[in-house]
């Protein structure tokens, strides 16, 4: 079996280490107290103000009964409150669980129950979604509301009233620092506990040497902080070097992103392929209108089509988009293009410090140029899935993590993405489970059966396409495209509705009745 190319991290015993001391207090020690750490919708915040807010958050959580090693759920829009609560918890030895702000009530109910959080911090606009779930969450003692000073338990006033001194909890590099949730094709999202050392590893292996982030950078990430991608982009990497991060609570539309990039002279911009595509579709978004400091872009979440990379670089000469693949389990990017070595249409090469292998169904390495399942090993992998023994055993094979992705390596060593082994796909960087969309489709009164597959939108990007069988006696005027589309939009997260519908009389199935979506993908 192919060995791990760099296994020094496997030999490292746990050390006394608290990531918040490193990433927050470290900047004060380095003399950056008066430097701007964060620019959010309310204004600029220095490193000293951030460090104070972090201490106050840690103290406020302790005062509300959060014990070290217990979880605090965060359902928060991006602002200084996010790093305050996240790092404040970590400094106090409490474990923040950063949760997607775009989920359905059912998904929140599952995650909040599964994480066993006793305290939830929620942004005020999301409180109406969470409030009705609390009856069925007996462990939850307190809901702290961010961004509403009048709330029963207001984050703002709790922080204002808390002490600005906080002694860091004694933790080790192998202690759990925080959790993220990862979604799969079937079943509920899975908790992915990450260790204190995992955060440092993403900065040391990708953020500094590959991305090349430096102290004078101003970064902006369209991906929000609750995504592992956004968390690295707009917290870990800028904090690792004392740079400045621009945070924005609203949805990352091309206009909203452009506004932040130009207004704050952003030098590194992190997006997803659909966003780069949408920005290119707008002729107003041009080199003479964008920040003159912009020097680098990163794309992740799904494969960046080659033509988007090429068109981008002809519009913005000298500003490449570096495509890289990361995952919630690995915390950040492990295969990447490099500023000095990139090829559009590929995910680049393994980030030094990570090992990659491509294997067949039997676990044997595939021959050169053949497609195989990508496994990756490196020091940022999570510790397994919480409360999911079977899925953990299937995903974490010794030091290797099974990514679920198919790749081949071209003659020059670049990794070329070939889709996933399961039926999951991404739209604008957000997961779509065909099963979930199908389940929503069949609740339409006219729909009997449905299958959903990814379909090329003409720009090399994927969108959901549905194949539906209508009930007897129902015709296409009773269940037309708009009626089905509106129905699904009313139930699911906004990116999940089908953009095309084919009406069919049967669906391809296996003997055991499983829909063969791969057959529909070809049509
Ligand atoms: C897919 C890609 C092709 C791939 C992520 C950067 O996306 C992130 O994490 P998730 O857990 O999803 C992981 C899965 O998404 N994927 C991500 N990037 C690419 N496919 N090309 C890419 N460049 O299926 C992977 O298994 O949501 C991305 C950093 C941290 C992350 N967590």
XYZ file of C-alpha atoms and ligand atoms in Angstrom:
555
model
C 0.000 0.000 0.000
C 1.378 3.374 -0.903
C 3.068 5.044 2.002
C 2.374 8.531 3.282
C 4.935 10.870 1.743
C 5.297 12.988 4.873
C 4.418 11.324 8.148
C 6.249 13.584 10.594
C 2.868 14.685 11.940
C 2.050 11.086 12.858
C 5.084 11.015 15.121
C 4.238 14.225 16.980
C 2.992 13.653 20.536
C 0.374 16.060 21.892
C 1.776 19.347 23.214
C 0.225 21.883 25.591
C -1.476 24.168 23.054
C -4.553 26.363 22.824
C -5.293 27.585 19.298
C -6.997 30.769 20.549
C -3.866 31.794 22.450
C -1.863 31.209 19.287
C -4.194 32.903 16.784
C -5.649 35.728 18.913
C -3.229 36.588 21.734
C -0.292 35.814 19.437
C -1.135 38.887 17.366
C -1.044 41.135 20.431
C 2.329 39.679 21.423
C 3.552 40.336 17.885
C 2.777 44.043 18.353
C -0.368 44.239 16.238
C -2.752 45.563 18.916
C -3.595 48.654 16.861
C -3.756 46.942 13.498
C -7.167 46.337 11.887
C -8.068 42.671 12.284
C -11.630 42.735 10.988
C -13.802 45.036 8.925
C -17.441 44.021 9.208
C -20.782 45.677 8.412
C -20.424 47.797 11.586
C -16.906 49.069 10.944
C -13.261 48.336 11.717
C -11.999 46.363 14.702
C -8.359 46.250 15.800
C -6.550 43.172 17.033
C -6.744 44.576 20.574
C -10.532 44.981 20.264
C -10.860 41.479 18.860
C -8.763 39.974 21.664
C -10.894 41.824 24.236
C -14.122 40.623 22.623
C -12.774 37.057 22.587
C -12.025 37.215 26.325
C -15.442 38.702 27.056
C -17.152 35.986 25.005
C -15.265 33.230 26.830
C -16.253 34.740 30.175
C -19.875 35.276 29.117
C -20.191 31.642 27.992
C -18.689 30.421 31.273
C -21.093 32.644 33.215
C -24.001 31.076 31.322
C -22.943 27.625 32.468
C -20.881 26.381 29.508
C -18.430 23.838 30.883
C -15.052 23.073 29.307
C -15.413 20.340 26.641
C -19.161 20.942 26.288
C -20.511 22.231 23.005
C -21.919 25.658 22.238
C -23.873 25.820 18.959
C -23.263 28.862 16.736
C -25.822 29.751 14.067
C -24.381 33.117 13.167
C -24.021 35.473 10.258
C -20.530 36.802 9.559
C -19.485 39.714 11.775
C -16.949 40.285 14.562
C -19.334 38.383 16.861
C -18.465 35.147 15.050
C -14.711 35.137 15.815
C -15.453 36.533 19.285
C -17.691 33.582 20.200
C -15.682 30.988 18.271
C -12.261 31.870 19.724
C -13.683 32.895 23.100
C -15.157 29.421 23.489
C -11.935 27.753 22.357
C -9.816 29.846 24.716
C -12.100 28.785 27.589
C -11.864 25.124 26.525
C -15.514 25.143 25.382
C -16.191 23.577 21.970
C -17.985 25.782 19.400
C -20.074 23.998 16.772
C -20.277 26.266 13.706
C -23.535 25.566 11.883
C -24.670 26.546 8.386
C -27.138 29.469 8.492
C -29.076 28.188 5.453
C -30.507 24.920 6.777
C -34.091 23.700 7.143
C -35.755 23.419 10.573
C -35.450 19.608 10.377
C -31.701 19.853 9.815
C -31.299 22.289 12.718
C -33.335 19.989 14.943
C -31.054 17.102 14.062
C -27.762 18.972 14.487
C -28.743 20.734 17.707
C -29.930 17.458 19.206
C -26.956 15.444 17.941
C -24.379 17.956 19.220
C -26.057 18.062 22.647
C -25.277 21.761 22.899
C -26.714 23.340 26.025
C -26.165 26.878 24.808
C -26.984 28.239 21.351
C -25.746 31.559 19.980
C -27.990 32.636 17.119
C -28.083 35.755 14.930
C -31.326 37.654 15.532
C -32.809 37.079 12.029
C -32.449 33.294 12.497
C -34.111 33.152 15.911
C -37.644 32.594 14.494
C -36.355 29.422 12.788
C -34.726 28.070 15.937
C -37.273 29.120 18.572
C -40.002 26.580 17.615
C -37.490 23.703 17.823
C -36.589 24.333 21.451
C -39.512 22.347 22.894
C -37.949 19.185 21.495
C -34.423 20.080 22.629
C -34.551 19.494 26.378
C -30.790 19.895 26.833
C -30.779 23.503 25.601
C -30.643 25.833 28.601
C -29.919 29.191 27.004
C -30.306 30.861 23.627
C -28.067 33.902 23.265
C -29.174 36.286 20.524
C -26.556 38.205 18.544
C -27.375 41.554 16.959
C -30.422 42.382 19.091
C -29.601 44.370 22.232
C -33.232 44.012 23.340
C -33.229 40.191 23.314
C -33.911 38.295 26.547
C -30.307 37.065 26.531
C -28.413 39.488 24.310
C -24.873 38.672 23.153
C -24.008 42.368 22.957
C -24.930 43.125 26.544
C -23.460 39.872 27.901
C -20.158 40.730 26.242
C -20.238 44.344 27.395
C -20.782 43.199 30.984
C -18.134 40.445 30.959
C -14.589 40.747 32.250
C -11.954 41.528 29.624
C -9.437 39.148 31.247
C -9.615 35.449 30.534
C -7.030 32.880 31.418
C -6.785 30.250 28.685
C -7.968 26.751 29.545
C -5.210 24.158 29.669
C -5.674 22.220 26.459
C -3.459 20.047 24.296
C -2.842 20.121 20.569
C -4.877 16.882 20.350
C -7.888 18.164 22.295
C -11.071 18.871 20.380
C -11.217 22.594 19.574
C -14.442 22.912 17.530
C -16.903 20.969 15.391
C -18.272 21.419 11.920
C -21.075 19.411 10.314
C -20.584 17.609 7.019
C -23.466 16.546 4.793
C -23.775 13.258 2.911
C -25.923 11.730 0.173
C -28.105 9.825 2.606
C -28.752 10.331 6.259
C -28.256 13.331 8.431
C -25.276 15.690 8.586
C -22.353 14.249 10.541
C -20.460 16.076 13.279
C -16.742 16.445 12.498
C -14.737 17.282 15.644
C -11.500 19.112 14.822
C -8.464 19.367 17.067
C -6.489 22.431 18.127
C -3.590 21.273 15.939
C -5.791 20.951 12.854
C -6.305 24.721 12.632
C -2.565 25.415 12.854
C -1.886 22.746 10.219
C -4.134 24.395 7.592
C -2.268 27.695 8.037
C 1.190 26.099 8.055
C 0.609 23.853 5.039
C -1.757 25.790 2.771
C -2.378 29.348 4.005
C 1.224 30.507 4.216
C 3.219 28.422 1.717
C 0.635 27.866 -1.058
C -1.720 30.811 -0.783
C 1.179 33.034 0.276
C -0.888 35.194 2.610
C 1.132 37.988 4.272
C 0.624 40.590 6.964
C -0.363 43.384 4.578
C -3.092 41.356 2.838
C -6.760 42.295 3.052
C -8.857 39.177 2.438
C -12.507 38.702 1.571
C -14.264 35.341 1.358
C -17.622 34.887 -0.332
C -17.850 31.576 1.549
C -19.110 32.277 5.066
C -17.244 31.460 8.274
C -19.439 28.454 9.117
C -18.048 26.640 6.050
C -14.627 25.075 6.607
C -13.569 26.944 3.462
C -14.662 30.349 4.805
C -13.329 29.604 8.281
C -9.823 29.130 6.922
C -10.083 31.973 4.399
C -11.395 34.718 6.660
C -10.194 33.632 10.122
C -7.370 31.112 10.296
C -5.168 32.472 7.494
C -5.446 36.213 8.149
C -5.055 35.651 11.904
C -2.017 33.439 11.290
C -0.103 36.378 9.788
C -1.861 39.408 11.271
C -3.649 40.378 8.052
C -7.106 42.021 7.763
C -10.340 40.153 6.983
C -13.475 41.754 5.544
C -16.671 40.098 6.822
C -20.157 40.586 5.390
C -23.453 39.271 6.760
C -25.486 39.412 3.551
C -25.679 36.871 0.728
C -22.575 36.864 -1.508
C -24.088 38.245 -4.721
C -21.615 39.465 -7.360
C -22.530 43.081 -6.545
C -22.149 42.680 -2.794
C -18.758 40.991 -3.276
C -17.556 43.623 -5.741
C -18.547 46.352 -3.340
C -16.417 44.841 -0.540
C -13.471 44.120 -2.849
C -13.319 47.681 -4.202
C -14.237 49.534 -1.019
C -11.607 47.809 1.117
C -8.875 47.304 -1.502
C -9.015 43.546 -1.072
C -5.835 41.718 -2.124
C -7.002 38.072 -1.858
C -10.531 37.044 -2.820
C -12.006 33.601 -2.172
C -15.034 32.514 -4.221
C -16.783 29.519 -5.737
C -17.017 28.762 -9.470
C -20.612 29.981 -9.945
C -19.692 33.315 -8.387
C -16.635 33.805 -10.617
C -18.878 32.871 -13.569
C -21.561 35.383 -12.527
C -18.958 38.113 -12.021
C -17.596 37.500 -15.505
C -21.109 37.696 -16.958
C -21.281 41.304 -15.752
C -19.188 43.552 -18.043
C -19.165 46.219 -15.311
C -16.906 43.979 -13.251
C -13.617 44.867 -14.914
C -9.957 45.393 -14.044
C -10.208 49.189 -13.908
C -13.129 49.011 -11.456
C -11.814 46.369 -9.084
C -9.303 46.834 -6.247
C -5.853 47.607 -7.661
C -4.361 45.548 -4.848
C -6.153 42.351 -5.900
C -3.343 39.873 -6.524
C -4.822 36.427 -6.042
C -8.150 34.554 -6.098
C -9.034 31.112 -4.836
C -11.865 28.857 -5.981
C -13.084 25.778 -4.121
C -16.268 23.913 -3.278
C -16.638 22.442 -6.759
C -14.400 22.162 -9.799
C -13.607 25.451 -11.538
C -14.336 25.084 -15.269
C -11.234 25.760 -17.348
C -12.890 28.505 -19.394
C -13.839 30.488 -16.277
C -10.192 30.471 -15.185
C -8.952 31.551 -18.604
C -11.601 34.253 -19.087
C -10.986 35.579 -15.591
C -7.294 35.913 -16.176
C -7.761 37.672 -19.510
C -10.098 40.140 -17.785
C -7.824 40.487 -14.711
C -4.256 39.998 -15.964
C -1.865 38.780 -13.296
C -4.667 37.734 -10.927
C -4.955 33.956 -11.269
C -7.718 31.898 -9.682
C -6.151 29.023 -7.784
C -8.522 26.056 -7.803
C -8.079 23.740 -4.825
C -10.115 20.940 -3.274
C -10.801 20.796 0.433
C -13.395 19.193 2.639
C -15.041 19.626 6.016
C -13.296 16.455 7.208
C -9.848 17.735 6.123
C -10.731 21.279 7.264
C -9.172 23.018 4.268
C -7.488 22.587 0.901
C -5.256 19.543 0.365
C -4.857 19.466 -3.446
C -4.215 22.836 -4.989
C -2.881 24.882 -7.800
C 0.043 27.076 -6.840
C 0.702 30.718 -7.854
C 3.863 29.559 -9.630
C 2.400 26.329 -10.968
C -1.231 26.215 -11.969
C -3.284 24.666 -14.731
C -6.942 25.556 -15.254
C -9.292 22.577 -15.456
C -7.349 20.760 -12.719
C -7.243 20.747 -8.910
C -3.450 21.069 -9.095
C -1.193 18.828 -7.007
C -1.077 17.610 -3.406
C -0.284 20.432 -1.013
C 3.140 19.572 0.530
C 2.498 17.966 3.908
C -0.525 16.060 2.571
C -0.354 12.689 0.809
C -2.841 11.600 -1.824
C -3.566 8.205 -3.353
C -6.004 6.994 -6.021
C -7.365 3.507 -5.433
C -9.785 1.031 -7.028
C -12.715 -0.709 -5.285
C -10.307 -3.189 -3.703
C -8.126 -0.447 -2.281
C -5.270 -1.044 -4.712
C -3.519 1.897 -6.296
C -4.757 2.468 -9.874
C -2.374 2.481 -12.828
C -0.957 5.804 -14.058
C -3.624 7.870 -15.815
C -6.531 5.714 -14.532
C -9.457 7.109 -12.575
C -9.503 6.163 -8.893
C -11.057 7.091 -5.558
C -9.132 9.896 -3.891
C -7.850 9.238 -0.375
C -5.872 11.905 1.414
C -3.746 11.969 4.572
C -2.524 14.957 6.541
C -2.444 16.663 9.919
C -5.706 18.617 9.572
C -8.113 15.645 9.391
C -10.922 15.577 11.937
C -10.944 12.934 14.558
C -13.804 10.875 13.061
C -17.548 11.459 12.953
C -19.381 12.088 16.193
C -21.814 9.355 17.134
C -21.470 7.603 13.719
C -19.286 4.559 14.164
C -20.108 2.903 10.832
C -19.586 6.013 8.725
C -16.365 6.784 10.606
C -14.952 3.341 9.896
C -15.774 3.706 6.207
C -14.301 7.201 5.880
C -11.215 7.229 8.100
C -8.877 4.376 7.171
C -5.897 4.708 9.487
C -4.278 8.019 8.529
C -6.225 8.160 5.232
C -9.500 10.005 4.706
C -11.820 8.775 1.929
C -12.936 11.928 0.102
C -15.714 10.376 -2.012
C -14.207 11.999 -5.121
C -12.944 10.420 -8.351
C -9.720 11.728 -9.883
C -7.016 10.880 -12.357
C -3.524 12.329 -12.615
C -2.391 13.688 -15.985
C 1.088 13.178 -17.429
C 2.358 16.285 -15.679
C 1.103 15.311 -12.236
C -2.012 17.544 -12.126
C -5.106 16.013 -10.519
C -8.214 16.106 -12.703
C -11.622 15.938 -11.044
C -14.066 13.332 -12.399
C -17.079 13.721 -10.124
C -18.097 11.970 -6.967
C -18.570 8.300 -6.261
C -21.969 8.986 -4.715
C -24.752 11.024 -6.322
C -24.051 14.223 -4.403
C -23.136 17.384 -6.267
C -22.595 21.061 -5.579
C -24.480 24.106 -6.806
C -22.730 27.411 -6.090
C -20.543 25.531 -3.644
C -23.520 24.193 -1.683
C -24.361 20.517 -1.460
C -27.362 19.048 -3.215
C -28.511 15.587 -2.235
C -30.599 14.192 -5.134
C -32.493 12.163 -2.563
C -33.561 15.279 -0.674
C -34.792 17.061 -3.828
C -36.612 13.917 -4.974
C -38.297 13.666 -1.588
C -39.512 17.251 -1.982
C -40.660 16.671 -5.572
C -42.899 13.745 -4.676
C -44.758 15.852 -2.132
C -46.151 17.816 -5.112
C -49.705 16.501 -5.561
C -49.144 15.733 -9.262
C -45.825 13.889 -8.897
C -45.607 10.146 -8.440
C -41.875 9.521 -8.698
C -38.794 11.624 -9.296
C -35.071 11.380 -9.910
C -32.602 14.263 -9.738
C -29.192 14.523 -11.366
C -26.628 17.286 -11.935
C -26.844 18.890 -15.376
C -24.455 21.257 -17.159
C -25.960 24.743 -17.397
C -24.004 25.497 -20.553
C -21.168 27.250 -18.706
C -19.687 24.040 -17.322
C -21.478 24.447 -13.984
C -23.923 22.008 -12.474
C -27.575 22.606 -11.589
C -30.301 20.135 -10.547
C -32.334 18.537 -13.329
C -35.415 16.457 -12.466
C -37.024 13.505 -14.206
C -40.595 13.089 -12.998
C -43.389 10.578 -13.444
C -46.790 12.171 -12.961
C -49.689 10.503 -11.172
C -52.343 8.816 -13.275
C -54.798 11.371 -14.612
C -52.440 14.297 -14.038
C -51.080 16.022 -17.114
C -48.312 18.511 -17.641
C -50.608 21.513 -17.395
C -51.662 20.464 -13.862
C -48.038 19.927 -12.857
C -46.164 22.319 -15.085
C -42.569 23.455 -14.584
C -43.450 26.541 -12.530
C -45.815 24.718 -10.252
C -43.252 21.997 -9.468
C -40.399 24.477 -9.185
C -42.335 26.757 -6.820
C -43.325 23.770 -4.739
C -39.711 22.695 -4.224
C -38.553 26.276 -3.621
C -41.091 26.494 -0.810
C -39.582 23.483 0.967
C -35.833 23.419 0.350
C -32.805 25.697 0.592
C -32.796 28.176 -2.296
C -30.155 26.554 -4.547
C -31.798 23.107 -4.634
C -34.821 23.475 -6.940
C -34.686 21.815 -10.387
C -33.820 24.163 -13.272
C -35.101 21.656 -15.873
C -37.827 19.006 -15.713
C -38.184 16.039 -18.076
C -41.531 14.248 -17.916
C -40.996 10.500 -18.281
C -43.055 7.318 -17.941
C -40.420 5.289 -16.115
C -37.098 5.660 -14.331
C -34.081 3.335 -14.711
C -33.753 1.184 -11.583
C -31.664 -1.674 -10.252
C -33.204 -5.024 -9.358
C -33.453 -3.830 -5.791
C -35.329 -0.731 -6.910
C -32.539 1.839 -6.516
C -32.705 4.648 -9.044
C -29.746 4.448 -11.426
C -29.027 8.140 -11.543
C -25.835 7.623 -13.496
C -27.963 6.482 -16.468
C -30.005 9.673 -16.316
C -26.871 11.820 -16.078
C -25.962 10.784 -19.581
C -29.245 12.039 -21.052
C -16.089 18.959 -3.497
C -14.431 20.062 -5.021
C -13.798 19.694 -7.203
C -15.522 17.558 -3.390
C -14.135 22.848 1.198
C -12.269 24.164 0.474
O -15.942 22.216 -0.206
C -15.403 22.078 0.874
O -15.872 21.203 1.840
P -17.234 20.358 1.818
O -17.171 19.414 2.969
O -17.192 19.548 0.446
C -16.112 18.701 0.098
C -16.349 18.155 -1.305
O -16.624 19.250 -2.211
N -15.046 19.956 -3.814
C -14.549 20.911 -2.994
N -13.629 21.657 -3.656
C -13.533 21.147 -4.917
N -14.564 19.347 -6.142
N -12.921 20.736 -7.197
C -12.752 21.490 -6.076
N -11.894 22.511 -6.069
O -16.559 16.658 -3.737
C -15.166 17.447 -1.910
O -15.087 16.112 -1.448
O -18.407 21.281 1.724
C -13.442 23.461 0.185
C -11.793 24.268 1.734
C -12.467 23.651 2.748
C -13.645 22.938 2.471
N -14.309 22.337 3.495
